[in-house]
């Protein structure tokens, strides 16, 4: 019994030392490494839930009641701070189920300030929300945005059962995928 726990401690120390060495080598080689955990910065008495990560791993969106109102917050993993999102969270409205485009420019989410929820898109560059489902009938849930920000998939209950729809925002949407990655994404099988 004593040998087993001693062996576990030794393995744990070996893994910890290996990870520390990898971190030192990564810093020495000049590669920027995003933090792997954010729990220490997020330690609060409020509940944080429904996490969504941008495609490049830079931003983390989540639902929280930190500001006294249930809403969506955006955390910058490089700067290690919450990003301000003017006009996204409104008084007397609930925002939830966030989804991020590749660099986090576009955030799609469910909002409800009346009887029926809507799917909104928030453009961080314009700092402006836009209702995407104003002319749709029925209920919505689980929106998801494509990496480039053009397509939004979601579940709709318009026909009395949950169906999946994909909305095309059109070819004129400013892509959120950097040019150097766009060609690789289009050519992949």
XYZ file of C-alpha atoms in Angstrom:
189
model
C 0.000 0.000 0.000
C 2.783 2.370 0.950
C 4.714 1.564 -2.252
C 1.682 2.266 -4.462
C 1.111 5.753 -3.121
C 4.865 6.434 -3.286
C 4.819 5.329 -6.951
C 1.900 7.654 -7.693
C 3.713 10.580 -6.128
C 6.830 9.769 -8.148
C 4.796 9.591 -11.407
C 3.057 12.841 -10.543
C 6.418 14.534 -9.916
C 7.802 13.168 -13.201
C 4.809 14.510 -15.140
C 5.035 17.883 -13.368
C 8.765 18.172 -14.110
C 8.206 17.235 -17.781
C 5.440 19.809 -18.175
C 7.588 22.480 -16.509
C 10.502 21.678 -18.841
C 8.209 21.900 -21.867
C 6.963 25.298 -20.693
C 10.555 26.547 -20.264
C 11.514 25.269 -23.733
C 8.430 26.857 -25.286
C 9.266 30.235 -23.752
C 12.941 29.878 -24.701
C 12.031 29.099 -28.315
C 9.872 32.215 -28.487
C 6.555 30.500 -29.124
C 3.653 32.152 -27.391
C 1.667 29.722 -25.302
C -1.855 30.494 -24.147
C -2.643 29.561 -20.561
C -4.142 26.091 -20.260
C -6.336 26.891 -17.278
C -8.206 29.982 -16.231
C -9.850 28.694 -13.076
C -7.704 30.839 -10.773
C -8.708 34.053 -12.552
C -12.348 32.962 -12.637
C -12.542 31.993 -8.995
C -15.711 33.705 -7.825
C -18.857 32.993 -5.895
C -20.881 33.352 -9.091
C -21.695 30.532 -11.460
C -19.906 30.523 -14.812
C -21.278 28.121 -17.417
C -21.832 27.356 -21.114
C -18.222 27.972 -22.261
C -17.394 28.561 -25.926
C -13.862 28.947 -27.285
C -12.867 30.890 -30.404
C -11.256 28.826 -33.168
C -7.827 30.335 -32.524
C -8.145 29.721 -28.771
C -7.682 33.396 -27.903
C -11.150 34.134 -26.487
C -13.485 32.291 -24.147
C -17.165 33.288 -23.994
C -19.345 32.078 -21.154
C -22.568 32.827 -19.311
C -22.282 34.324 -15.831
C -24.249 36.261 -13.243
C -21.187 38.210 -12.050
C -22.619 41.622 -12.855
C -25.878 40.958 -11.016
C -27.524 40.056 -14.314
C -27.280 36.799 -16.220
C -25.313 37.565 -19.357
C -22.452 36.671 -21.666
C -18.885 37.591 -20.771
C -15.806 37.355 -22.988
C -12.409 36.491 -21.534
C -9.180 37.317 -23.383
C -6.836 34.407 -22.614
C -3.695 36.323 -23.693
C -4.410 39.492 -21.708
C -6.064 37.476 -18.900
C -8.972 39.868 -18.538
C -12.663 40.238 -19.293
C -13.377 42.150 -22.527
C -16.078 44.827 -22.540
C -19.011 44.046 -24.855
C -21.074 47.258 -25.153
C -24.772 46.688 -25.978
C -24.569 42.874 -25.874
C -26.102 42.323 -22.424
C -29.226 44.376 -21.810
C -31.230 44.957 -18.644
C -34.241 42.646 -18.302
C -32.885 40.300 -20.983
C -31.255 36.913 -20.610
C -28.382 36.029 -22.945
C -27.057 32.475 -23.133
C -25.608 29.706 -25.341
C -22.728 31.710 -26.905
C -20.771 30.539 -29.945
C -17.675 32.282 -31.346
C -16.255 32.657 -34.837
C -12.569 31.923 -35.509
C -10.999 35.009 -33.890
C -14.023 35.845 -31.741
C -15.151 38.819 -33.812
C -18.657 37.379 -34.138
C -20.629 36.022 -31.177
C -23.931 34.233 -31.770
C -26.214 33.634 -28.798
C -29.801 33.239 -27.608
C -31.435 36.255 -25.992
C -34.831 36.616 -24.436
C -36.377 39.826 -23.185
C -39.911 38.888 -24.123
C -41.930 35.705 -24.395
C -39.975 34.144 -27.265
C -36.193 33.852 -27.495
C -34.283 35.213 -30.483
C -30.900 34.421 -31.973
C -28.656 37.459 -32.102
C -25.243 38.056 -33.621
C -22.874 40.487 -31.940
C -20.138 42.003 -34.107
C -17.263 43.055 -31.847
C -15.798 45.312 -34.547
C -19.050 47.302 -34.788
C -20.028 46.758 -31.128
C -23.548 46.120 -32.339
C -26.017 43.236 -31.850
C -28.263 42.130 -34.716
C -31.383 39.954 -34.410
C -31.073 37.083 -36.915
C -34.428 35.375 -36.322
C -36.851 38.332 -36.331
C -38.937 36.852 -39.172
C -38.768 33.238 -37.984
C -41.598 31.571 -36.109
C -41.164 29.178 -33.227
C -38.534 28.574 -30.588
C -34.752 28.441 -30.970
C -31.844 26.895 -29.123
C -28.152 25.955 -29.426
C -26.866 28.419 -32.046
C -23.433 27.777 -33.561
C -21.492 30.051 -35.903
C -19.046 28.911 -38.585
C -15.379 29.918 -38.183
C -15.670 32.569 -40.909
C -18.886 34.017 -39.438
C -20.995 33.463 -42.547
C -23.165 30.526 -41.436
C -25.238 30.088 -38.289
C -26.675 26.679 -37.399
C -29.370 26.311 -34.749
C -32.251 24.179 -33.583
C -35.772 25.410 -34.278
C -39.095 24.153 -32.988
C -41.168 25.866 -35.690
C -42.711 22.585 -36.946
C -43.591 21.186 -33.537
C -40.359 19.204 -33.204
C -36.718 20.203 -32.962
C -35.140 20.555 -36.412
C -31.741 21.897 -37.452
C -31.471 24.896 -39.760
C -28.457 26.625 -41.261
C -28.702 30.329 -42.010
C -26.429 31.814 -44.681
C -25.635 35.424 -43.811
C -24.501 35.960 -47.399
C -21.282 36.228 -49.406
C -20.687 39.861 -48.387
C -20.085 39.040 -44.712
C -16.588 40.073 -43.693
C -14.782 36.795 -43.026
C -13.335 36.188 -39.579
C -10.730 33.715 -40.834
C -7.326 35.304 -41.581
C -6.283 35.182 -45.254
C -3.304 32.901 -44.582
C -5.636 30.274 -43.056
C -8.559 30.674 -45.457
C -6.812 28.921 -48.355
C -5.793 26.007 -46.108
C -9.340 25.606 -44.795
C -10.843 25.668 -48.291
C -8.362 23.129 -49.665
C -8.712 20.619 -46.806
C -10.768 17.491 -47.614
